[in-house]
Amino acid sequence: HGYGIICLVAGVVLIVYSKGNEKVIEPDVREFLDHYLGTSQSMIYCLVILLMTWGVYSIRLEKGKEYVIVFAGLCSLIASWTVLGCKAFMAWVRLSIEKGDNQFCCSTLSIIPFIVLLVIVVCAVVSLHFLQQAMRFHDNNKVIPVYYATFTLGCIIGASIVYREFEGASMNTIVLFFLGCLFAVFGVRTISKGRQQHEEEVRESFRLSPGRSLQGMEEGGRMVAMDELQLQADKDGDDEEKR
């Protein structure tokens, strides 16, 4: 799994480096709905993420114990909503506190920040549940890098689509980003494949263990029976002596 982890780390480094200095946006609630979340590309992205989440969720019981990417990816897909929501929510907090433009009351759209906050909390709790499931069935040294890579990818891709953070980016930045994605995907695939091969080797090495266990149980049963007969004979002998 060493090569897979190295590829994951290299991919994430390239992705983060390609992002460069992230521009700070402070949209109010109406601007967020009209110019960011309400655009066609954002709606398509949200639909795709929902379909991917439903698809991974539907196979979690069948494939989750075999592939580390299942629970880790499901956790990342859900957790990416928290990052998108926090980016807008913190902008509304700054506008309300620093600039006096209250986004939480005195408007017909004041309910939107509270809905976004509810989505953030629910997604955070649910994503932690699936992260615990991933750590339950797989080693932490595999879950953590896979989750970190998929979560980073999900957040950056989501922010680049919804908040259009790649607008005006150079060709070098785009190439580094997609190169990092390739490294990360290859690393995740290598780690998942390595675990499957390890489990097959373990099954093969213990292929005869059930028969050996049964033989040991039979021998142990015979020894227990002989001990019980000996104890009963000693008890009968003691009774005869008392008589």
PDB file of C-alpha atoms in Angstrom:
ATOM      1  CA  HIS A   1       0.000   0.000   0.000  1.00  0.00           C
ATOM      2  CA  GLY A   2       3.026   2.299   0.191  1.00  0.00           C
ATOM      3  CA  TYR A   3       2.890   3.287  -3.472  1.00  0.00           C
ATOM      4  CA  GLY A   4      -0.808   4.063  -3.203  1.00  0.00           C
ATOM      5  CA  ILE A   5      -0.323   6.330  -0.191  1.00  0.00           C
ATOM      6  CA  ILE A   6       2.576   8.130  -1.901  1.00  0.00           C
ATOM      7  CA  CYS A   7       0.431   8.741  -4.993  1.00  0.00           C
ATOM      8  CA  LEU A   8      -2.394  10.042  -2.811  1.00  0.00           C
ATOM      9  CA  VAL A   9      -0.146  12.488  -1.005  1.00  0.00           C
ATOM     10  CA  ALA A  10       1.449  13.649  -4.266  1.00  0.00           C
ATOM     11  CA  GLY A  11      -1.958  14.137  -5.861  1.00  0.00           C
ATOM     12  CA  VAL A  12      -3.296  16.179  -2.957  1.00  0.00           C
ATOM     13  CA  VAL A  13      -0.151  18.350  -2.896  1.00  0.00           C
ATOM     14  CA  LEU A  14      -0.512  19.090  -6.613  1.00  0.00           C
ATOM     15  CA  ILE A  15      -4.202  19.892  -6.201  1.00  0.00           C
ATOM     16  CA  VAL A  16      -3.657  22.244  -3.291  1.00  0.00           C
ATOM     17  CA  TYR A  17      -0.685  23.895  -5.038  1.00  0.00           C
ATOM     18  CA  SER A  18      -2.731  24.423  -8.205  1.00  0.00           C
ATOM     19  CA  LYS A  19      -5.394  26.255  -6.212  1.00  0.00           C
ATOM     20  CA  GLY A  20      -2.984  29.035  -5.317  1.00  0.00           C
ATOM     21  CA  ASN A  21      -4.463  32.016  -3.509  1.00  0.00           C
ATOM     22  CA  GLU A  22      -8.203  31.503  -3.167  1.00  0.00           C
ATOM     23  CA  LYS A  23     -10.242  34.594  -3.812  1.00  0.00           C
ATOM     24  CA  VAL A  24     -12.503  35.763  -1.015  1.00  0.00           C
ATOM     25  CA  ILE A  25     -16.157  36.117  -1.928  1.00  0.00           C
ATOM     26  CA  GLU A  26     -18.834  37.641   0.270  1.00  0.00           C
ATOM     27  CA  PRO A  27     -22.178  37.189  -1.443  1.00  0.00           C
ATOM     28  CA  ASP A  28     -25.353  38.123   0.363  1.00  0.00           C
ATOM     29  CA  VAL A  29     -28.242  35.664   0.423  1.00  0.00           C
ATOM     30  CA  ARG A  30     -29.872  36.877  -2.779  1.00  0.00           C
ATOM     31  CA  GLU A  31     -26.564  36.991  -4.659  1.00  0.00           C
ATOM     32  CA  PHE A  32     -25.773  33.467  -3.434  1.00  0.00           C
ATOM     33  CA  LEU A  33     -29.076  32.150  -4.769  1.00  0.00           C
ATOM     34  CA  ASP A  34     -29.002  34.027  -8.066  1.00  0.00           C
ATOM     35  CA  HIS A  35     -25.329  34.009  -9.075  1.00  0.00           C
ATOM     36  CA  TYR A  36     -23.916  30.900  -7.413  1.00  0.00           C
ATOM     37  CA  LEU A  37     -26.336  28.193  -6.300  1.00  0.00           C
ATOM     38  CA  GLY A  38     -29.000  29.070  -8.846  1.00  0.00           C
ATOM     39  CA  THR A  39     -26.814  28.758 -11.937  1.00  0.00           C
ATOM     40  CA  SER A  40     -27.256  25.855 -14.321  1.00  0.00           C
ATOM     41  CA  GLN A  41     -23.785  24.430 -13.659  1.00  0.00           C
ATOM     42  CA  SER A  42     -24.405  24.468  -9.916  1.00  0.00           C
ATOM     43  CA  MET A  43     -27.761  22.735 -10.289  1.00  0.00           C
ATOM     44  CA  ILE A  44     -26.198  20.040 -12.478  1.00  0.00           C
ATOM     45  CA  TYR A  45     -23.381  19.588  -9.992  1.00  0.00           C
ATOM     46  CA  CYS A  46     -25.802  19.205  -7.083  1.00  0.00           C
ATOM     47  CA  LEU A  47     -27.845  16.666  -9.030  1.00  0.00           C
ATOM     48  CA  VAL A  48     -24.757  14.640  -9.941  1.00  0.00           C
ATOM     49  CA  ILE A  49     -23.532  14.634  -6.316  1.00  0.00           C
ATOM     50  CA  LEU A  50     -26.951  13.498  -5.081  1.00  0.00           C
ATOM     51  CA  LEU A  51     -27.029  10.654  -7.628  1.00  0.00           C
ATOM     52  CA  MET A  52     -23.481   9.606  -6.756  1.00  0.00           C
ATOM     53  CA  THR A  53     -24.312   9.666  -3.046  1.00  0.00           C
ATOM     54  CA  TRP A  54     -27.404   7.527  -3.594  1.00  0.00           C
ATOM     55  CA  GLY A  55     -25.443   5.084  -5.765  1.00  0.00           C
ATOM     56  CA  VAL A  56     -22.605   4.637  -3.258  1.00  0.00           C
ATOM     57  CA  TYR A  57     -25.093   4.391  -0.379  1.00  0.00           C
ATOM     58  CA  SER A  58     -26.973   1.606  -2.141  1.00  0.00           C
ATOM     59  CA  ILE A  59     -23.842  -0.591  -2.423  1.00  0.00           C
ATOM     60  CA  ARG A  60     -22.307   0.202   0.961  1.00  0.00           C
ATOM     61  CA  LEU A  61     -23.413  -3.077   2.581  1.00  0.00           C
ATOM     62  CA  GLU A  62     -22.284  -5.195  -0.359  1.00  0.00           C
ATOM     63  CA  LYS A  63     -18.943  -3.552  -1.149  1.00  0.00           C
ATOM     64  CA  GLY A  64     -18.143  -1.478   1.939  1.00  0.00           C
ATOM     65  CA  LYS A  65     -16.279  -4.250   3.759  1.00  0.00           C
ATOM     66  CA  GLU A  66     -14.199  -5.063   0.682  1.00  0.00           C
ATOM     67  CA  TYR A  67     -13.286  -1.613  -0.671  1.00  0.00           C
ATOM     68  CA  VAL A  68     -12.148   1.230   1.562  1.00  0.00           C
ATOM     69  CA  ILE A  69     -13.249   3.795  -1.017  1.00  0.00           C
ATOM     70  CA  VAL A  70     -16.945   2.994  -0.468  1.00  0.00           C
ATOM     71  CA  PHE A  71     -17.469   4.353   3.051  1.00  0.00           C
ATOM     72  CA  ALA A  72     -14.676   6.925   2.728  1.00  0.00           C
ATOM     73  CA  GLY A  73     -16.089   8.192  -0.553  1.00  0.00           C
ATOM     74  CA  LEU A  74     -19.617   8.300   0.829  1.00  0.00           C
ATOM     75  CA  CYS A  75     -18.362  10.289   3.797  1.00  0.00           C
ATOM     76  CA  SER A  76     -16.519  12.695   1.487  1.00  0.00           C
ATOM     77  CA  LEU A  77     -19.517  13.227  -0.780  1.00  0.00           C
ATOM     78  CA  ILE A  78     -21.707  14.147   2.173  1.00  0.00           C
ATOM     79  CA  ALA A  79     -19.025  16.219   3.923  1.00  0.00           C
ATOM     80  CA  SER A  80     -18.405  18.305   0.798  1.00  0.00           C
ATOM     81  CA  TRP A  81     -21.822  19.900   1.354  1.00  0.00           C
ATOM     82  CA  THR A  82     -20.610  21.221   4.706  1.00  0.00           C
ATOM     83  CA  VAL A  83     -17.719  23.072   3.047  1.00  0.00           C
ATOM     84  CA  LEU A  84     -19.917  24.624   0.376  1.00  0.00           C
ATOM     85  CA  GLY A  85     -22.435  25.670   3.015  1.00  0.00           C
ATOM     86  CA  CYS A  86     -19.802  27.024   5.419  1.00  0.00           C
ATOM     87  CA  LYS A  87     -18.284  29.187   2.714  1.00  0.00           C
ATOM     88  CA  ALA A  88     -21.593  30.998   2.184  1.00  0.00           C
ATOM     89  CA  PHE A  89     -22.628  30.971   5.853  1.00  0.00           C
ATOM     90  CA  MET A  90     -19.385  32.564   7.033  1.00  0.00           C
ATOM     91  CA  ALA A  91     -19.764  35.241   4.355  1.00  0.00           C
ATOM     92  CA  TRP A  92     -23.202  36.063   5.755  1.00  0.00           C
ATOM     93  CA  VAL A  93     -21.789  36.220   9.285  1.00  0.00           C
ATOM     94  CA  ARG A  94     -19.068  38.649   8.164  1.00  0.00           C
ATOM     95  CA  LEU A  95     -21.573  40.807   6.328  1.00  0.00           C
ATOM     96  CA  SER A  96     -23.835  40.902   9.372  1.00  0.00           C
ATOM     97  CA  ILE A  97     -21.137  41.646  11.960  1.00  0.00           C
ATOM     98  CA  GLU A  98     -18.449  43.610  10.146  1.00  0.00           C
ATOM     99  CA  LYS A  99     -20.526  45.557   7.626  1.00  0.00           C
ATOM    100  CA  GLY A 100     -23.849  45.783   9.437  1.00  0.00           C
ATOM    101  CA  ASP A 101     -25.773  44.129   6.579  1.00  0.00           C
ATOM    102  CA  ASN A 102     -27.857  41.669   8.600  1.00  0.00           C
ATOM    103  CA  GLN A 103     -28.562  38.506   6.609  1.00  0.00           C
ATOM    104  CA  PHE A 104     -30.436  36.680   9.372  1.00  0.00           C
ATOM    105  CA  CYS A 105     -33.514  38.848   9.824  1.00  0.00           C
ATOM    106  CA  CYS A 106     -35.629  41.638   8.342  1.00  0.00           C
ATOM    107  CA  SER A 107     -35.871  39.962   4.940  1.00  0.00           C
ATOM    108  CA  THR A 108     -37.994  37.417   3.118  1.00  0.00           C
ATOM    109  CA  LEU A 109     -34.834  35.383   2.495  1.00  0.00           C
ATOM    110  CA  SER A 110     -33.718  35.346   6.131  1.00  0.00           C
ATOM    111  CA  ILE A 111     -34.760  31.696   6.458  1.00  0.00           C
ATOM    112  CA  ILE A 112     -32.070  30.631   3.944  1.00  0.00           C
ATOM    113  CA  PRO A 113     -29.067  31.003   6.333  1.00  0.00           C
ATOM    114  CA  PHE A 114     -30.819  28.811   8.916  1.00  0.00           C
ATOM    115  CA  ILE A 115     -31.599  26.170   6.295  1.00  0.00           C
ATOM    116  CA  VAL A 116     -27.949  26.207   5.200  1.00  0.00           C
ATOM    117  CA  LEU A 117     -26.851  25.892   8.837  1.00  0.00           C
ATOM    118  CA  LEU A 118     -29.154  22.881   9.290  1.00  0.00           C
ATOM    119  CA  VAL A 119     -27.677  21.247   6.168  1.00  0.00           C
ATOM    120  CA  ILE A 120     -24.159  21.856   7.505  1.00  0.00           C
ATOM    121  CA  VAL A 121     -24.902  20.226  10.868  1.00  0.00           C
ATOM    122  CA  VAL A 122     -26.802  17.238   9.440  1.00  0.00           C
ATOM    123  CA  CYS A 123     -24.186  16.521   6.778  1.00  0.00           C
ATOM    124  CA  ALA A 124     -21.369  16.786   9.333  1.00  0.00           C
ATOM    125  CA  VAL A 125     -23.040  14.288  11.685  1.00  0.00           C
ATOM    126  CA  VAL A 126     -23.930  11.827   8.921  1.00  0.00           C
ATOM    127  CA  SER A 127     -20.461  12.009   7.369  1.00  0.00           C
ATOM    128  CA  LEU A 128     -18.874  11.228  10.749  1.00  0.00           C
ATOM    129  CA  HIS A 129     -21.093   8.150  11.021  1.00  0.00           C
ATOM    130  CA  PHE A 130     -19.866   6.772   7.706  1.00  0.00           C
ATOM    131  CA  LEU A 131     -16.275   7.666   8.591  1.00  0.00           C
ATOM    132  CA  GLN A 132     -16.646   5.519  11.709  1.00  0.00           C
ATOM    133  CA  GLN A 133     -18.003   2.709   9.540  1.00  0.00           C
ATOM    134  CA  ALA A 134     -14.952   2.982   7.298  1.00  0.00           C
ATOM    135  CA  MET A 135     -12.619   2.749  10.301  1.00  0.00           C
ATOM    136  CA  ARG A 136     -14.614  -0.187  11.618  1.00  0.00           C
ATOM    137  CA  PHE A 137     -14.017  -2.350   8.557  1.00  0.00           C
ATOM    138  CA  HIS A 138     -10.606  -1.044   7.411  1.00  0.00           C
ATOM    139  CA  ASP A 139      -7.295   0.023   8.903  1.00  0.00           C
ATOM    140  CA  ASN A 140      -6.958   3.670   9.879  1.00  0.00           C
ATOM    141  CA  ASN A 141      -3.716   4.036   7.907  1.00  0.00           C
ATOM    142  CA  LYS A 142      -5.757   3.318   4.767  1.00  0.00           C
ATOM    143  CA  VAL A 143      -8.982   5.127   5.650  1.00  0.00           C
ATOM    144  CA  ILE A 144      -7.342   8.432   6.579  1.00  0.00           C
ATOM    145  CA  PRO A 145      -5.407   9.054   3.321  1.00  0.00           C
ATOM    146  CA  VAL A 146      -8.291   7.852   1.151  1.00  0.00           C
ATOM    147  CA  TYR A 147     -10.771  10.051   3.005  1.00  0.00           C
ATOM    148  CA  TYR A 148      -8.405  13.009   2.958  1.00  0.00           C
ATOM    149  CA  ALA A 149      -7.869  12.717  -0.782  1.00  0.00           C
ATOM    150  CA  THR A 150     -11.523  12.201  -1.700  1.00  0.00           C
ATOM    151  CA  PHE A 151     -12.688  14.930   0.673  1.00  0.00           C
ATOM    152  CA  THR A 152     -10.142  17.395  -0.710  1.00  0.00           C
ATOM    153  CA  LEU A 153     -11.123  16.536  -4.271  1.00  0.00           C
ATOM    154  CA  GLY A 154     -14.816  16.885  -3.514  1.00  0.00           C
ATOM    155  CA  CYS A 155     -14.391  20.252  -1.820  1.00  0.00           C
ATOM    156  CA  ILE A 156     -12.163  21.739  -4.506  1.00  0.00           C
ATOM    157  CA  ILE A 157     -14.294  20.481  -7.394  1.00  0.00           C
ATOM    158  CA  GLY A 158     -17.477  21.672  -5.702  1.00  0.00           C
ATOM    159  CA  ALA A 159     -16.068  25.110  -4.930  1.00  0.00           C
ATOM    160  CA  SER A 160     -14.670  25.463  -8.448  1.00  0.00           C
ATOM    161  CA  ILE A 161     -18.092  24.727  -9.938  1.00  0.00           C
ATOM    162  CA  VAL A 162     -20.437  26.487  -7.517  1.00  0.00           C
ATOM    163  CA  TYR A 163     -18.230  29.478  -6.675  1.00  0.00           C
ATOM    164  CA  ARG A 164     -16.333  29.467 -10.003  1.00  0.00           C
ATOM    165  CA  GLU A 165     -12.922  29.623  -8.362  1.00  0.00           C
ATOM    166  CA  PHE A 166     -11.101  28.517 -11.533  1.00  0.00           C
ATOM    167  CA  GLU A 167     -12.281  31.466 -13.579  1.00  0.00           C
ATOM    168  CA  GLY A 168      -9.243  33.179 -15.115  1.00  0.00           C
ATOM    169  CA  ALA A 169      -6.906  30.335 -14.111  1.00  0.00           C
ATOM    170  CA  SER A 170      -3.841  29.703 -16.271  1.00  0.00           C
ATOM    171  CA  MET A 171      -3.254  26.539 -18.265  1.00  0.00           C
ATOM    172  CA  ASN A 172      -0.484  25.468 -15.878  1.00  0.00           C
ATOM    173  CA  THR A 173      -2.898  25.638 -12.958  1.00  0.00           C
ATOM    174  CA  ILE A 174      -5.486  23.516 -14.748  1.00  0.00           C
ATOM    175  CA  VAL A 175      -2.881  20.941 -15.822  1.00  0.00           C
ATOM    176  CA  LEU A 176      -1.511  20.653 -12.273  1.00  0.00           C
ATOM    177  CA  PHE A 177      -5.024  20.225 -10.902  1.00  0.00           C
ATOM    178  CA  PHE A 178      -5.980  17.387 -13.246  1.00  0.00           C
ATOM    179  CA  LEU A 179      -2.564  15.763 -12.820  1.00  0.00           C
ATOM    180  CA  GLY A 180      -3.156  15.792  -9.077  1.00  0.00           C
ATOM    181  CA  CYS A 181      -6.584  14.216  -9.632  1.00  0.00           C
ATOM    182  CA  LEU A 182      -4.992  11.404 -11.650  1.00  0.00           C
ATOM    183  CA  PHE A 183      -2.418  10.729  -8.952  1.00  0.00           C
ATOM    184  CA  ALA A 184      -5.108  10.701  -6.264  1.00  0.00           C
ATOM    185  CA  VAL A 185      -7.372   8.320  -8.207  1.00  0.00           C
ATOM    186  CA  PHE A 186      -4.467   5.981  -8.920  1.00  0.00           C
ATOM    187  CA  GLY A 187      -3.487   6.003  -5.253  1.00  0.00           C
ATOM    188  CA  VAL A 188      -7.008   5.191  -4.092  1.00  0.00           C
ATOM    189  CA  ARG A 189      -7.269   2.356  -6.607  1.00  0.00           C
ATOM    190  CA  THR A 190      -3.904   0.930  -5.539  1.00  0.00           C
ATOM    191  CA  ILE A 191      -4.836   0.949  -1.851  1.00  0.00           C
ATOM    192  CA  SER A 192      -8.228  -0.673  -2.478  1.00  0.00           C
ATOM    193  CA  LYS A 193      -6.742  -3.334  -4.756  1.00  0.00           C
ATOM    194  CA  GLY A 194      -3.980  -4.080  -2.260  1.00  0.00           C
ATOM    195  CA  ARG A 195      -6.482  -4.734   0.508  1.00  0.00           C
ATOM    196  CA  GLN A 196      -8.443  -7.148  -1.676  1.00  0.00           C
ATOM    197  CA  GLN A 197      -5.285  -9.116  -2.511  1.00  0.00           C
ATOM    198  CA  HIS A 198      -4.312  -9.211   1.171  1.00  0.00           C
ATOM    199  CA  GLU A 199      -7.705 -10.625   2.156  1.00  0.00           C
ATOM    200  CA  GLU A 200      -7.439 -13.311  -0.531  1.00  0.00           C
ATOM    201  CA  GLU A 201      -4.004 -14.319   0.763  1.00  0.00           C
ATOM    202  CA  VAL A 202      -5.349 -14.536   4.311  1.00  0.00           C
ATOM    203  CA  ARG A 203      -8.239 -16.745   3.197  1.00  0.00           C
ATOM    204  CA  GLU A 204      -5.863 -19.008   1.322  1.00  0.00           C
ATOM    205  CA  SER A 205      -3.472 -19.327   4.269  1.00  0.00           C
ATOM    206  CA  PHE A 206      -6.302 -20.333   6.587  1.00  0.00           C
ATOM    207  CA  ARG A 207      -8.122 -22.511   4.094  1.00  0.00           C
ATOM    208  CA  LEU A 208      -7.768 -25.631   6.263  1.00  0.00           C
ATOM    209  CA  SER A 209      -8.347 -23.893   9.597  1.00  0.00           C
ATOM    210  CA  PRO A 210     -12.024 -24.945   9.989  1.00  0.00           C
ATOM    211  CA  GLY A 211     -11.071 -28.649   9.835  1.00  0.00           C
ATOM    212  CA  ARG A 212      -8.266 -28.142  12.297  1.00  0.00           C
ATOM    213  CA  SER A 213     -10.569 -26.270  14.630  1.00  0.00           C
ATOM    214  CA  LEU A 214     -13.134 -29.073  14.439  1.00  0.00           C
ATOM    215  CA  GLN A 215     -10.488 -31.696  15.200  1.00  0.00           C
ATOM    216  CA  GLY A 216      -9.317 -29.660  18.178  1.00  0.00           C
ATOM    217  CA  MET A 217     -12.883 -29.387  19.441  1.00  0.00           C
ATOM    218  CA  GLU A 218     -13.376 -33.163  19.174  1.00  0.00           C
ATOM    219  CA  GLU A 219     -10.169 -33.889  21.084  1.00  0.00           C
ATOM    220  CA  GLY A 220     -11.077 -31.360  23.739  1.00  0.00           C
ATOM    221  CA  GLY A 221     -14.533 -32.908  24.085  1.00  0.00           C
ATOM    222  CA  ARG A 222     -13.087 -36.370  24.631  1.00  0.00           C
ATOM    223  CA  MET A 223     -10.746 -35.042  27.308  1.00  0.00           C
ATOM    224  CA  VAL A 224     -13.609 -33.284  29.125  1.00  0.00           C
ATOM    225  CA  ALA A 225     -15.708 -36.459  29.006  1.00  0.00           C
ATOM    226  CA  MET A 226     -12.885 -38.541  30.461  1.00  0.00           C
ATOM    227  CA  ASP A 227     -12.402 -36.007  33.263  1.00  0.00           C
ATOM    228  CA  GLU A 228     -16.091 -36.130  34.088  1.00  0.00           C
ATOM    229  CA  LEU A 229     -16.029 -39.955  34.215  1.00  0.00           C
ATOM    230  CA  GLN A 230     -13.020 -39.864  36.502  1.00  0.00           C
ATOM    231  CA  LEU A 231     -14.722 -37.396  38.844  1.00  0.00           C
ATOM    232  CA  GLN A 232     -17.852 -39.547  38.928  1.00  0.00           C
ATOM    233  CA  ALA A 233     -15.791 -42.665  39.724  1.00  0.00           C
ATOM    234  CA  ASP A 234     -14.002 -40.856  42.551  1.00  0.00           C
ATOM    235  CA  LYS A 235     -17.334 -39.710  43.935  1.00  0.00           C
ATOM    236  CA  ASP A 236     -18.752 -43.241  43.835  1.00  0.00           C
ATOM    237  CA  GLY A 237     -15.644 -44.534  45.599  1.00  0.00           C
ATOM    238  CA  ASP A 238     -16.040 -41.956  48.369  1.00  0.00           C
ATOM    239  CA  ASP A 239     -19.686 -42.981  48.842  1.00  0.00           C
ATOM    240  CA  GLU A 240     -18.729 -46.638  49.134  1.00  0.00           C
ATOM    241  CA  GLU A 241     -16.127 -45.829  51.792  1.00  0.00           C
ATOM    242  CA  LYS A 242     -18.678 -43.883  53.852  1.00  0.00           C
ATOM    243  CA  ARG A 243     -21.058 -46.839  53.753  1.00  0.00           C
TER     244      ARG A 243
END
